Every structure is written in structure tokens, then in C-alpha cells.
Coordinates of C-alpha atoms in Angstrom, one line a residue:
M175 CA 0.1 -0.2 -0.1
S176 CA 1.7 3.9 -1.1
L177 CA 1.7 6.1 1.5
N178 CA -1.6 8.2 0.2
L179 CA -3.4 5.0 0.4
R180 CA -1.8 4.3 3.6
N181 CA -3.4 7.7 4.7
I182 CA -6.7 7.4 3.3
A183 CA -7.1 4.3 4.9
L184 CA -6.3 6.3 8.4
F185 CA -8.7 8.9 8.1
A186 CA -11.3 6.8 6.7
I187 CA -10.9 4.4 10.2
I188 CA -11.6 7.9 12.1
A189 CA -14.7 8.6 9.8
V190 CA -15.8 4.7 10.7
F191 CA -16.1 5.9 14.2
F192 CA -18.0 8.3 13.9
V193 CA -20.3 6.6 12.1
L194 CA -20.6 4.0 14.9
E195 CA -20.8 6.2 17.4
A196 CA -24.0 7.9 15.0
V197 CA -25.9 4.0 14.8
V198 CA -24.3 1.9 17.9
E199 CA -24.5 2.9 21.5
W200 CA -23.2 0.5 24.1
K201 CA -25.6 0.8 27.5
I202 CA -23.5 -0.7 30.6
G203 CA -25.7 -1.6 33.3
P204 CA -24.4 -1.9 37.0
S205 CA -24.7 -5.7 36.8
G206 CA -22.1 -6.1 34.0
S207 CA -25.0 -6.4 31.7
Y208 CA -24.5 -4.6 28.4
T209 CA -27.4 -3.6 25.7
I210 CA -26.8 -1.7 22.5
F211 CA -29.6 0.2 20.5
A212 CA -29.8 2.4 18.2
G213 CA -27.2 5.8 18.2
T214 CA -27.7 9.3 17.6
W215 CA -26.5 11.1 14.8
N216 CA -26.7 14.0 17.4
S217 CA -23.5 12.7 19.4
S218 CA -21.9 12.3 16.8
L219 CA -21.6 15.7 15.2
V220 CA -20.8 17.0 18.4
I221 CA -17.2 14.8 18.6
L222 CA -17.3 16.2 15.4
N223 CA -17.8 19.4 15.8
L224 CA -15.0 19.7 18.9
C225 CA -12.5 17.9 16.4
L226 CA -12.5 20.2 13.4
I227 CA -11.7 23.2 16.1
S228 CA -9.4 20.9 18.0
A229 CA -7.7 20.3 14.8
I230 CA -7.4 24.1 14.0
M231 CA -5.5 24.3 17.6
A232 CA -3.0 21.6 16.1
L233 CA -2.4 23.4 13.1
G234 CA -1.3 26.3 14.8
V235 CA 0.6 24.5 17.4
N236 CA 2.2 22.5 14.3
I237 CA 3.0 25.1 12.2
Q238 CA 5.3 26.2 15.6
W239 CA 6.3 23.0 16.6
G240 CA 6.5 21.3 13.2
Y241 CA 8.3 24.3 10.7
A242 CA 10.2 26.2 13.4
G243 CA 11.0 23.6 16.2
L244 CA 9.6 26.2 18.9
F245 CA 8.2 24.2 22.1
N246 CA 5.3 26.7 23.5
T247 CA 3.9 25.3 26.1
G248 CA 1.2 28.2 27.1
I249 CA -1.2 26.9 24.1
V250 CA -3.8 27.5 27.1
G251 CA -2.9 31.0 27.2
F252 CA -3.4 31.9 23.6
V253 CA -6.7 30.0 23.1
A254 CA -8.5 31.9 26.2
I255 CA -7.3 35.0 25.2
G256 CA -9.1 34.4 21.6
G257 CA -11.7 33.4 23.2
L258 CA -12.2 36.8 25.3
A259 CA -12.5 37.7 21.6
P260 CA -16.3 37.2 21.1
V261 CA -17.5 38.4 24.3
L262 CA -15.6 42.0 23.4
V263 CA -17.1 42.2 20.0
S264 CA -20.5 39.5 20.0
S265 CA -22.2 40.0 23.2
P266 CA -24.5 42.5 24.1
V267 CA -23.7 46.1 24.7
V268 CA -24.4 47.6 28.4
P269 CA -25.7 51.1 27.5
E270 CA -24.4 51.9 31.5
I271 CA -21.4 51.8 31.0
W272 CA -21.4 53.5 27.7
T273 CA -23.1 56.2 28.9
G274 CA -21.7 56.4 32.4
P275 CA -17.8 57.6 33.3
G276 CA -16.9 54.1 34.3
L277 CA -15.3 53.2 30.5
Y278 CA -13.4 56.6 30.1
R279 CA -11.6 56.3 33.6
L280 CA -11.1 52.4 32.6
M281 CA -9.2 53.7 29.1
A282 CA -7.6 56.3 30.8
G283 CA -6.2 53.9 33.5
L284 CA -5.3 51.3 30.6
A285 CA -3.5 54.2 29.1
L286 CA -1.2 54.9 31.8
G287 CA -0.4 51.4 32.7
A288 CA 0.7 51.1 29.3
G289 CA 2.7 54.7 29.3
A290 CA 4.2 53.1 32.1
V291 CA 5.8 50.3 30.2
A292 CA 6.3 52.1 27.7
A293 CA 8.0 54.3 29.5
A294 CA 10.1 51.4 31.6
V295 CA 11.5 50.2 27.9
Y296 CA 12.8 53.5 26.9
A297 CA 15.0 54.2 29.9
Y298 CA 16.1 50.3 30.0
G299 CA 17.2 51.2 26.0
R300 CA 18.6 55.4 26.7
T301 CA 20.1 54.5 30.2
K302 CA 23.3 51.9 31.8
G303 CA 23.9 50.6 34.8
R304 CA 23.1 51.8 38.5
T305 CA 20.7 54.6 36.7
R306 CA 18.8 52.2 34.5
T307 CA 18.0 50.5 37.7
L308 CA 16.7 53.1 39.6
A309 CA 15.3 55.0 36.7
I310 CA 12.9 51.5 36.1
I311 CA 12.2 51.1 40.0
A312 CA 10.5 54.6 40.0
I313 CA 8.8 54.4 36.5
A314 CA 7.1 50.8 37.6
I315 CA 7.0 52.6 41.2
V316 CA 4.8 56.0 40.2
G317 CA 3.2 53.9 37.2
F318 CA 1.7 51.4 39.5
F319 CA 0.1 53.8 41.9
L320 CA -1.5 55.9 39.0
Y321 CA -2.7 53.0 37.0
R322 CA -4.2 52.0 40.4
S323 CA -5.8 55.6 41.4
V324 CA -7.3 55.8 37.8
L325 CA -8.5 52.0 37.3
D326 CA -9.8 51.3 40.2
P327 CA -12.4 53.5 40.8
A328 CA -13.6 52.6 37.2
V329 CA -13.6 48.6 38.2
I330 CA -15.4 48.9 41.1
F331 CA -18.1 51.4 38.9
I332 CA -18.2 48.6 36.5
E333 CA -18.7 45.6 38.5
A334 CA -21.7 46.8 40.9
N335 CA -23.6 47.3 37.7
N336 CA -25.8 44.8 37.3
P337 CA -23.8 42.0 38.8
A338 CA -26.6 39.0 38.5
T339 CA -27.1 39.9 34.3
Y340 CA -23.6 42.0 33.4
G341 CA -21.3 43.3 36.2
N342 CA -18.6 44.1 33.0
I343 CA -17.8 46.0 30.0
G344 CA -19.7 44.1 27.5
G345 CA -19.6 43.8 24.1
L346 CA -20.1 45.7 20.4
A347 CA -23.1 43.7 19.7
L348 CA -21.6 43.1 16.3
P349 CA -22.4 39.5 14.4
A350 CA -19.8 36.4 15.7
L351 CA -17.9 35.9 12.2
I352 CA -16.3 39.0 13.3
S353 CA -14.8 37.8 16.4
W354 CA -12.8 35.1 15.4
P355 CA -10.4 37.2 13.2
V356 CA -10.7 39.3 16.5
G357 CA -9.5 36.5 18.2
G358 CA -6.8 35.4 16.6
L359 CA -5.4 39.2 16.1
F360 CA -5.7 38.8 19.9
A361 CA -3.5 35.8 20.3
A362 CA -1.6 37.9 17.7
G363 CA -0.5 40.6 19.9
A364 CA -0.1 38.2 23.1
A365 CA 2.0 36.6 21.0
W366 CA 4.8 39.6 19.8
V367 CA 4.8 40.4 23.2
I368 CA 6.1 37.2 24.8
G369 CA 7.8 36.5 21.6
K370 CA 9.5 39.9 22.0
T371 CA 11.6 38.8 25.8
A372 CA 11.0 35.2 25.6
L373 CA 12.2 33.8 22.0
G374 CA 15.7 34.6 23.2
L375 CA 16.2 31.7 25.5
R376 CA 16.9 28.3 24.9
S377 CA 14.2 26.0 24.1
D378 CA 13.9 24.7 28.1
Y379 CA 13.2 28.0 29.1
L380 CA 10.9 29.1 26.2
A381 CA 8.8 26.0 27.8
I382 CA 8.8 27.4 30.9
A383 CA 8.5 30.7 30.7
T384 CA 5.6 30.4 27.9
L385 CA 3.8 27.6 30.7
G386 CA 4.1 30.6 33.1
I387 CA 2.5 33.1 30.7
G388 CA -0.4 30.9 30.0
E389 CA -1.1 30.1 33.4
I390 CA -1.0 34.3 34.0
I391 CA -4.1 34.8 31.2
V392 CA -5.9 32.5 32.4
A393 CA -6.1 33.7 35.5
I394 CA -6.1 37.4 34.5
L395 CA -9.7 36.2 32.8
K396 CA -11.2 34.6 36.2
N397 CA -10.0 37.1 38.0
E398 CA -10.4 41.0 36.1
D399 CA -14.6 40.7 36.8
W400 CA -15.0 43.6 34.9
L401 CA -13.6 42.6 31.6
D402 CA -15.5 38.9 31.5
R403 CA -17.4 38.5 34.5
G404 CA -14.5 36.3 35.5
V405 CA -15.7 33.0 37.0
K406 CA -19.0 33.4 36.4
N407 CA -18.9 33.3 33.4
V408 CA -20.9 35.4 30.2
I409 CA -23.5 33.2 28.4
T410 CA -24.9 36.0 26.2
I411 CA -22.8 34.9 23.1
P412 CA -24.9 34.7 20.0
R413 CA -24.4 32.5 17.2
P414 CA -22.3 32.7 14.0
W415 CA -24.4 33.5 11.0
P416 CA -26.2 31.0 9.7
V417 CA -26.6 29.1 12.4
P418 CA -30.2 29.7 13.8
E419 CA -31.7 28.9 17.3
E420 CA -33.7 25.3 17.8
I421 CA -36.5 27.1 18.6
K422 CA -37.2 29.1 15.9
L423 CA -36.6 26.3 13.7
Q424 CA -39.0 24.3 15.7
G425 CA -41.5 27.0 15.1
A426 CA -41.7 27.6 11.8
S427 CA -43.9 26.0 9.2
W428 CA -41.3 24.4 6.7
F429 CA -38.9 23.0 8.8
Q430 CA -42.5 20.7 10.3
E431 CA -43.1 20.2 7.1
L432 CA -39.9 18.9 6.7
A433 CA -38.9 17.4 10.0
A434 CA -42.5 15.3 8.7
T435 CA -40.8 14.3 5.1
L436 CA -37.6 12.9 6.6
G437 CA -39.7 11.4 9.6
T438 CA -38.1 12.3 12.8
S439 CA -38.9 15.0 15.2
T440 CA -38.6 18.9 14.9
V441 CA -36.4 19.2 17.8
T442 CA -34.3 15.8 17.0
A443 CA -33.5 17.4 13.4
S444 CA -33.5 21.2 14.5
T445 CA -30.2 20.0 16.9
I446 CA -28.9 17.8 14.0
L447 CA -28.8 21.2 11.4
V448 CA -27.9 23.4 14.2
K449 CA -24.8 21.1 14.1
L450 CA -24.0 20.8 11.3
L451 CA -24.0 24.6 10.0
Y452 CA -21.5 24.7 12.9
G453 CA -20.2 21.8 11.3
S454 CA -20.2 23.6 8.0
L455 CA -18.2 26.9 9.3
F456 CA -15.6 25.1 11.3
L457 CA -14.5 22.8 7.8
A458 CA -14.8 25.6 6.0
V459 CA -12.0 27.4 8.3
L460 CA -9.9 24.6 9.1
A461 CA -9.8 23.8 5.3
L462 CA -8.5 27.4 4.3
I463 CA -5.8 26.9 7.6
L464 CA -5.1 23.7 5.9
V465 CA -4.5 25.4 2.5
A466 CA -2.6 28.6 3.7
S467 CA -0.5 26.2 5.4
E468 CA 0.6 23.9 2.6
L469 CA 1.1 26.4 0.4
A470 CA 3.8 28.1 3.1
L471 CA 5.1 24.5 4.1
K472 CA 5.8 24.2 0.3
S473 CA 6.8 27.7 -0.7
P474 CA 10.7 29.3 -0.4
W475 CA 9.7 30.7 3.2
G476 CA 8.4 27.1 4.4
R477 CA 12.3 26.1 3.3
M478 CA 13.7 28.6 5.6
M479 CA 11.5 27.3 8.4
R480 CA 12.5 24.5 8.4
A481 CA 16.3 24.7 7.3
I482 CA 16.2 26.8 10.3
R483 CA 14.6 24.4 12.5
D484 CA 17.4 21.1 11.5
N485 CA 20.6 23.9 11.9
E486 CA 19.9 26.9 13.2
T487 CA 23.7 27.6 13.7
A488 CA 24.2 27.4 9.7
A489 CA 21.3 29.4 9.6
R490 CA 23.1 32.2 11.0
A491 CA 25.8 31.5 9.5
M492 CA 23.9 32.3 6.1
G493 CA 22.4 35.6 7.3
K494 CA 19.1 34.7 8.1
D495 CA 17.7 36.6 11.1
V496 CA 16.8 33.4 13.1
T497 CA 15.2 35.5 15.5
R498 CA 12.5 37.4 13.3
R499 CA 11.9 34.2 12.1
H500 CA 11.2 33.0 15.5
L501 CA 8.8 35.4 16.3
Q502 CA 7.0 35.7 13.0
I503 CA 6.5 31.7 13.7
F504 CA 5.2 32.0 16.8
I505 CA 2.7 34.4 16.1
L506 CA 1.4 32.6 13.1
G507 CA 0.9 29.7 14.7
S508 CA -0.4 31.8 18.1
A509 CA -3.0 33.4 16.4
I510 CA -4.8 30.3 14.9
C511 CA -4.9 29.3 18.4
G512 CA -6.7 32.2 19.2
I513 CA -9.1 31.7 16.1
A514 CA -10.1 28.1 17.8
G515 CA -10.8 29.6 21.0
A516 CA -12.8 32.7 19.7
M517 CA -14.6 29.3 17.5
L518 CA -14.9 27.6 20.9
V519 CA -17.2 30.2 22.3
T520 CA -19.2 30.6 19.7
L521 CA -20.5 27.1 20.1
D522 CA -20.4 27.1 23.8
G523 CA -22.5 30.2 23.6
Q524 CA -20.1 30.7 26.3
L525 CA -16.6 32.1 28.1
T526 CA -16.0 29.9 31.5
P527 CA -12.2 30.6 32.1
G528 CA -12.9 28.3 34.5
S529 CA -12.4 25.1 31.7
Y530 CA -9.1 26.4 30.9
T531 CA -6.9 23.6 31.6
P532 CA -3.4 23.2 30.5
L533 CA -4.6 19.4 30.5
R534 CA -7.6 19.5 27.9
F535 CA -5.6 22.7 26.0
T536 CA -2.1 21.9 25.9
F537 CA -1.4 18.7 26.7
T538 CA -4.3 16.9 24.5
I539 CA -3.1 19.6 21.6
W540 CA 0.8 18.7 21.9
L541 CA -0.2 14.8 22.0
M542 CA -2.6 15.8 18.6
V543 CA 0.6 17.1 16.6
I544 CA 2.8 14.1 18.1
V545 CA 0.7 11.1 17.5
G546 CA -0.9 12.9 14.1
G547 CA 3.1 13.7 13.2
S548 CA 4.9 16.9 13.8
G549 CA 5.8 19.3 10.6
N550 CA 2.9 17.3 8.9
N551 CA -0.6 19.6 8.3
W552 CA -2.8 16.2 7.6
G553 CA -1.0 14.5 10.4
A554 CA -1.8 17.2 12.6
I555 CA -5.5 17.1 11.8
L556 CA -5.4 12.7 12.3
G557 CA -4.2 13.4 15.4
A558 CA -6.4 15.8 16.5
F559 CA -9.8 13.7 15.5
L560 CA -8.4 10.5 17.0
I561 CA -7.1 12.1 20.5
W562 CA -10.7 14.1 21.0
F563 CA -12.7 10.9 19.3
L564 CA -10.8 9.0 21.7
W565 CA -10.3 11.8 24.8
I566 CA -14.6 11.6 24.9
K567 CA -14.7 8.1 24.1
V568 CA -12.6 6.4 26.9
D569 CA -14.5 7.1 29.9
P570 CA -18.0 6.2 29.2
W571 CA -15.6 3.3 27.5
G572 CA -13.6 2.4 30.8
N573 CA -16.9 2.4 33.2
A574 CA -18.0 -0.4 30.9
L575 CA -14.7 -1.9 31.1
M576 CA -14.6 -1.9 34.8
Y577 CA -18.1 -2.4 35.4
T578 CA -17.5 -6.0 33.5
I579 CA -14.6 -7.3 35.1
T580 CA -16.4 -6.9 38.5
A581 CA -20.2 -8.1 37.4
G582 CA -18.8 -11.8 39.1
M583 CA -17.8 -10.0 42.4
P584 CA -19.7 -9.6 45.3
E585 CA -21.6 -6.3 45.9
G586 CA -19.2 -5.6 49.5
S587 CA -15.9 -6.4 47.7
E588 CA -13.1 -3.8 48.2
L589 CA -11.8 -4.0 45.0
K590 CA -14.4 -4.1 43.2
H591 CA -15.6 -0.8 44.5
Y592 CA -11.6 0.4 44.2
L593 CA -11.4 -0.8 39.7
I594 CA -15.0 1.0 39.8
D595 CA -13.4 4.2 41.1
S596 CA -9.9 3.9 39.1
A597 CA -11.9 4.1 36.0
A598 CA -12.0 8.3 36.2
Q599 CA -8.0 7.8 35.4
M600 CA -8.7 5.7 32.6
R601 CA -8.6 8.7 30.1
T602 CA -5.6 10.1 31.5
I603 CA -4.0 6.4 31.4
T604 CA -5.2 5.9 27.8
M605 CA -3.5 8.9 26.5
G606 CA -0.2 8.0 28.4
L607 CA 0.0 4.8 26.8
I608 CA -0.7 5.8 22.6
L609 CA 1.5 8.3 23.6
L610 CA 3.8 5.9 24.8
L611 CA 3.2 3.5 21.5
V612 CA 3.2 6.1 19.5
L613 CA 6.6 6.7 20.8
R614 CA 8.5 3.0 20.6
F615 CA 6.6 1.8 17.5
A616 CA 5.9 5.3 15.0
P617 CA 8.0 8.1 16.4
K618 CA 7.6 9.9 13.4
G619 CA 4.0 9.9 14.4
L620 CA 1.1 7.7 12.0
I621 CA 1.5 10.6 9.0
P622 CA 5.7 11.3 9.4
E623 CA 6.7 14.4 8.1
K624 CA 8.0 13.9 4.0

């Protein structure tokens, strides 16, 4: 079998997984008995849509690691800051903030903070030795107190404004589709700031720095209620065009006739249609990024990036500005993760900062890239579909396995209770086992770089 046919076969196996999820479902009883009955396309489409978003994240990481060898362990931060975009762009306007003094004081406070940082950078470049240290300390102290004296009253005013519903600055009520590229811009801006300081570090220090910065971004989203309501969550995110509300579809006469023709209920038909529309949008974005990534990889720019990755010293000797190229690709990969973060928030219809964990948005994305094949865009996509499908299904499969194993044990058995309780760890164990097997038998991934 040629390599191309092998790749097609791998994707075909993944497609079979989704079909089986849609048509077959196993129900395991406490006694270990199981029943097989018809599954639902709804559950299959839910997993598919999340796989598409995960594939976009994997492409962003693959660009950074597979093209340039940048070890970014702060993926969760760029996804989270991309998820902030729908809140600021598409959530409803809060009139009390726009007409009151809070917004102006907030902008003035943020401007003072940015000015203090700019002044410190300027002083760092213009002074030396002890003078530099004293100047930066003085700017930091004075800037901090000025910044807080202006910002704090504005924050108190904003968070006190109907906190049960708002309590934040709100958004611009623009279409949700606009928030996707804006999420990419947010993540790109953060990547530029981080990259200007961190990309001069060695790869292991870069990993530590990005890990810490990613957690800082998540901590800001959890604690700055004026910005995104913190852990109270924002639940007013509109859907992207052309995805409608299920209730509106169910009340439309034409849709009721269509559901009757298909022999299904309007509830089932509406939920499937909504998920299909979401999937079409996500697939279009994934295809666009994939085509652009493939063209870039095969261009002189892509060959240069891989040459820098393989031998950075030789690339510098040939006159290549390695730091600038690293910054460039760091921004591109982060922007793609930011777009995926905005897409995920519009799919969920809410921003939940507490859900941004490194296990979900850093470890699993890296696992997708490694299993699929770093440096190969198609491999990153395959890895995303495989890992996320297993991430969702291993939990119920683990419970079913433990119930089956312990079916013959007496109810009071400590071993039985231990095995059933340990099923909650099956997901982590499975992911680790997959990683070990791939590193042992296919160290370049399922679809290796050409």
C-alpha cells in the first residue's frame, strides 16, 4: 500500500468511528450486562465539531513546532485570549457603561499602565548601569500607583452595574463571525509581546516561560470581572451566521414539514441541522488554514523555516535573522490558536474561564501533533480527530470495562469498589499509553513529515 493510500485508510478508519458513534450505542448496566441500540447523529456531530476546532489548534501548534521547532507550552493562554474576543466583540452592549464615566476612567487607567510600560522600556534602552535600575524602579512604582488610582474606581463602578446580569464592560454587539479573526488578532498581539522577550531563550527555558505566561493569562480572565465576569461566566454570546436558534426552527412551518418528510421530530431535526451548520463553518475555516499552511510549507519561506529548525547555527551563518523568523512563526501559530479559541466560545455560547486547563488545551493539543506527525499538517489533523474522539469516549468505555470486569464480584468487595472508582483515571492512562506506543513504534507520527 502506498503512503497516500495508507493516509486515506487512516482517515477512513476515523470516519468509521463517527459513523459507529451515530448508529450504535452501548449501554452498560451496574451488573455488567450491556444493551446495544441505535445511537444518535447528535452525539456524533458534537464530537465532530469539537474535533474540527481541535484540528485548527493542532495546526497552529504544528506550525510552531513542526516548522520552526518552537516548544510552546502556553497554548491554553492563547486559546483563552482568543476566547475573549466574542465577549468584547459580539456580546450585547451595556448602555450604562457607555453613557457613564466608568468606561472613560477605565480607558485612561489602561492607557496609564501601557504608558508606564513604554516609559520603562524607553528608560532601559537609554540608560545604563545603576541609573537604569533606579529609573526603572521609579517608573514602576509611580506608574503602578497612578494606574491603580485611576483604574480601581472605574472597575468598582463597572462591576457594581447589575452584577447578576452584567458586571462587565459588555461587547459591541457585532456579528459573531467577526470575533473569530479578532480572536486571532488578540492572540497574535499577545504572542508579539511574549515573543519579543521570550524567544531569545533556549528551548527549555522558552517552554517554562510560555507555560507560566499561559497560566497568567488564564488567571487574569478568572479574576478580572470587569472584563469578562470572571468565574461567573458570560452566557450572552450570539451564534455565528447562518446558525439559527433551535426554538425558531421548531416553530417554523416549513421546518415542521421538512421534519415530517424525513420522519423525525422537529427537536431532533433542529439540533442536527444546527450542528451541521456549525460543522460547515468550522470545516471551511479548517480548510482555509490547511491550504494556506500547505502553500507556506512548500514555499521558499517554509523551506527556510525548516532549515532554521534543523540547524539554527548554519542558518545564522548564512545571514538568516533567526530571532525575527521565530517571532514571525510564533505569532502565526498563536493567532491560529486564538481563532480556534473564539470559535469554541461561539460554539458553546458562553465563556467559562474556569474550563481553561493545561491538560485540555496544552497537553492534548501537543499529543495530537505528536501522534499525528509533527511537521505534517495532515498528520496534525488526523491526530486531532483520533485523540479528541478517544478523549470523549474513553471515559464511558472505561466505566463499561470496569463494570464488566467486576460483574461477578460480591457487592461488598473492596477490590470491586476500587476498580470502579479507578475508571475515572482511564482517560489519562489511555492518553499516556497512546503516547508511549507512538513514540516506541512510530516516533515520527502516524503520518510522518515528508
